[in-house]
Amino acid sequence: GKGSLSGAKFNGLFSGSNGGSTKLSEWGEALRYIRLLMAVQVEGAPSWEKVRSTLEQLRQRYEHDEEQVAPSTDTAEDAEVAKLQNEARDLNRECEQLRFRLSLEREARVTERVRMGAHGEALDSDLRRDEARLDTVTKQVDTLRERALRHQSLQRWQVFRAEELLQDLVAAKRDLSTQRSACQQLREKAALE
């Protein structure tokens, strides 16, 4: 019939089965296979379009040959079958290579996601430790300020030192906020991957 390979020697060329009323056209199956490969094609890899185009031309040629009554020689058909079988094997091999490459890329993404999660947890732990230290320093500065206000006999260098400590405290809080923001960005990035 039109759209399928003729003759018993062509049966199973692409599908690996030997006929049957529910069997899809070998040509259609091969073209669907190529379209699938095109859909999962890795960026930068050679295009499957040329292979699809060649397969489409071969299908049209066989459809045209089926419409013609003149039989062709068995040796020419056998050579064409052997050539197509080799091309099919090459396509299968290349498909397996692409599947393997795709699985490696997926595995690398999972590994990176796990690594980013662990890095985020380490940053989170560092932030909690820094927050605890900052709270301790804040309490110490507040205690010193209260004592100083009670005694009101501060020397000039003591007032200057207290102001420096307050500036350091503000800078530390700003750094903590920056680190917290960076940690949150890493978590969001890891969640997206």
Coordinates of C-alpha atoms in Angstrom, one line a residue:
G1 CA 0.0 0.0 0.0
K2 CA 1.0 3.6 -0.4
G3 CA 3.2 4.9 2.4
S4 CA 4.7 1.6 3.3
L5 CA 7.6 -0.4 2.0
S6 CA 6.7 -3.1 -0.5
G7 CA 7.7 -6.7 -0.5
A8 CA 8.4 -9.2 2.3
K9 CA 12.1 -8.3 2.4
F10 CA 11.2 -4.8 3.6
N11 CA 9.0 -6.0 6.5
G12 CA 10.4 -5.1 9.9
L13 CA 13.1 -2.8 8.4
F14 CA 12.5 -0.1 10.9
S15 CA 10.0 -1.6 13.4
G16 CA 11.6 -4.9 14.1
S17 CA 8.2 -6.8 13.6
N18 CA 6.9 -9.0 10.8
G19 CA 3.6 -7.4 9.7
G20 CA 0.2 -7.5 11.3
S21 CA -3.0 -5.5 10.6
T22 CA -2.2 -3.0 13.4
K23 CA 1.4 -2.5 12.4
L24 CA 2.3 1.1 11.6
S25 CA 3.9 2.0 8.3
E26 CA 7.6 1.4 8.5
W27 CA 8.2 4.8 6.8
G28 CA 5.9 6.6 9.1
E29 CA 7.5 5.0 12.1
A30 CA 11.0 5.9 11.0
L31 CA 9.9 9.5 10.4
R32 CA 8.3 9.7 13.8
Y33 CA 11.5 8.4 15.3
I34 CA 13.5 11.1 13.5
R35 CA 11.1 13.8 14.7
L36 CA 11.5 12.5 18.2
L37 CA 15.2 12.8 17.9
M38 CA 14.8 16.3 16.6
A39 CA 12.6 17.2 19.6
V40 CA 15.2 16.1 22.1
Q41 CA 18.2 17.3 20.2
V42 CA 20.9 18.8 22.3
E43 CA 21.8 22.4 21.5
G44 CA 24.9 22.6 19.3
A45 CA 24.5 19.0 18.1
P46 CA 24.2 18.2 14.4
S47 CA 20.7 18.6 13.0
W48 CA 18.5 15.7 12.3
E49 CA 16.7 17.7 9.6
K50 CA 19.0 16.3 6.8
V51 CA 18.3 12.7 7.9
R52 CA 14.6 13.4 8.0
S53 CA 14.7 15.0 4.6
T54 CA 16.6 12.0 3.1
L55 CA 14.2 9.6 4.7
E56 CA 11.3 11.5 3.3
Q57 CA 12.8 11.4 -0.2
L58 CA 13.4 7.7 0.1
R59 CA 9.8 7.2 1.1
Q60 CA 8.5 9.2 -1.8
R61 CA 10.8 7.3 -4.2
Y62 CA 9.4 4.0 -2.9
E63 CA 5.8 5.2 -3.1
H64 CA 6.5 6.3 -6.7
D65 CA 8.1 2.9 -7.5
E66 CA 5.0 1.1 -6.0
E67 CA 2.8 3.0 -8.4
Q68 CA 4.8 1.9 -11.4
V69 CA 4.1 -1.6 -12.6
A70 CA 7.7 -2.4 -13.9
P71 CA 9.4 -4.6 -11.3
S72 CA 12.9 -3.9 -10.3
T73 CA 15.7 -6.4 -9.9
D74 CA 16.1 -8.2 -6.7
T75 CA 19.8 -7.3 -6.4
A76 CA 19.1 -3.6 -6.6
E77 CA 16.3 -4.0 -4.0
D78 CA 18.6 -6.1 -1.8
A79 CA 21.4 -3.5 -2.0
E80 CA 18.9 -0.7 -1.1
V81 CA 17.6 -2.8 1.8
A82 CA 21.1 -3.4 3.1
K83 CA 21.8 0.3 2.8
L84 CA 18.7 1.3 4.6
Q85 CA 19.3 -1.3 7.3
N86 CA 22.8 0.2 7.8
E87 CA 21.4 3.7 8.0
A88 CA 18.8 2.5 10.5
R89 CA 21.5 0.9 12.6
D90 CA 23.5 4.1 12.5
L91 CA 20.5 6.1 13.5
N92 CA 19.8 3.7 16.4
R93 CA 23.4 3.9 17.6
E94 CA 23.3 7.7 17.4
C95 CA 20.0 7.7 19.3
E96 CA 21.5 5.6 22.0
Q97 CA 24.5 8.0 22.3
L98 CA 22.0 10.9 22.5
R99 CA 20.1 9.1 25.3
F100 CA 23.3 8.5 27.2
R101 CA 24.4 12.1 26.8
L102 CA 20.9 13.3 27.9
S103 CA 21.1 11.0 31.0
L104 CA 24.6 12.3 31.9
E105 CA 23.3 15.9 31.6
R106 CA 20.3 15.1 33.9
E107 CA 22.6 13.4 36.4
A108 CA 24.9 16.5 36.4
R109 CA 21.9 18.8 37.0
V110 CA 20.8 16.7 40.0
T111 CA 24.3 16.6 41.4
E112 CA 24.6 20.4 41.0
R113 CA 21.2 20.8 42.7
V114 CA 22.3 18.7 45.6
R115 CA 25.6 20.6 45.8
M116 CA 23.8 24.0 45.8
G117 CA 21.4 22.7 48.5
A118 CA 24.3 21.7 50.7
H119 CA 26.0 25.1 50.0
G120 CA 22.8 26.9 50.9
E121 CA 22.5 25.0 54.2
A122 CA 26.2 25.8 55.1
L123 CA 25.5 29.5 54.3
D124 CA 22.3 29.4 56.4
S125 CA 24.3 27.9 59.3
D126 CA 26.9 30.6 59.0
L127 CA 24.2 33.2 59.0
R128 CA 22.6 31.9 62.2
R129 CA 26.0 31.8 63.9
D130 CA 26.7 35.4 62.8
E131 CA 23.3 36.5 63.9
A132 CA 23.9 35.0 67.4
R133 CA 27.3 36.8 67.6
L134 CA 25.7 40.0 66.4
D135 CA 23.0 39.8 69.1
T136 CA 25.7 39.2 71.7
V137 CA 27.7 42.2 70.6
T138 CA 24.5 44.3 70.5
K139 CA 23.7 43.4 74.1
Q140 CA 27.3 44.2 75.2
V141 CA 27.2 47.6 73.5
D142 CA 23.8 48.4 75.1
T143 CA 25.1 47.3 78.5
L144 CA 28.1 49.5 78.1
R145 CA 26.0 52.5 77.0
E146 CA 23.7 52.1 80.0
R147 CA 26.7 52.0 82.4
A148 CA 28.3 55.0 80.7
L149 CA 25.1 57.0 81.0
R150 CA 24.8 56.1 84.7
H151 CA 28.4 57.2 85.5
Q152 CA 28.5 60.2 83.2
S153 CA 32.2 60.4 83.8
L154 CA 33.3 59.2 80.4
Q155 CA 36.6 60.3 79.0
R156 CA 36.7 61.5 75.4
W157 CA 38.4 58.3 74.0
Q158 CA 35.6 56.2 75.6
V159 CA 32.9 58.1 73.9
F160 CA 34.8 57.9 70.6
R161 CA 35.3 54.1 71.1
A162 CA 31.5 53.7 71.8
E163 CA 30.7 55.5 68.6
E164 CA 33.1 53.2 66.6
L165 CA 31.5 50.2 68.1
L166 CA 28.0 51.4 67.1
Q167 CA 29.2 52.0 63.5
D168 CA 30.7 48.5 63.4
L169 CA 27.4 47.2 64.7
V170 CA 25.5 48.9 61.9
A171 CA 28.0 47.6 59.3
A172 CA 27.7 44.1 60.7
K173 CA 23.9 44.2 60.5
R174 CA 24.2 45.5 56.9
D175 CA 26.6 42.6 56.0
L176 CA 24.3 40.1 57.6
S177 CA 21.4 41.4 55.6
T178 CA 23.4 41.1 52.4
Q179 CA 24.4 37.5 53.3
R180 CA 20.8 36.6 54.1
S181 CA 19.8 37.9 50.7
A182 CA 22.5 36.0 48.9
C183 CA 21.5 32.8 50.7
Q184 CA 17.9 33.3 49.7
Q185 CA 18.9 33.8 46.0
L186 CA 20.9 30.5 46.1
R187 CA 17.9 28.7 47.6
E188 CA 15.6 30.1 44.9
K189 CA 18.2 29.1 42.2
A190 CA 18.5 25.6 43.6
A191 CA 14.7 25.3 43.7
L192 CA 14.4 26.3 40.1
E193 CA 16.8 23.6 38.9

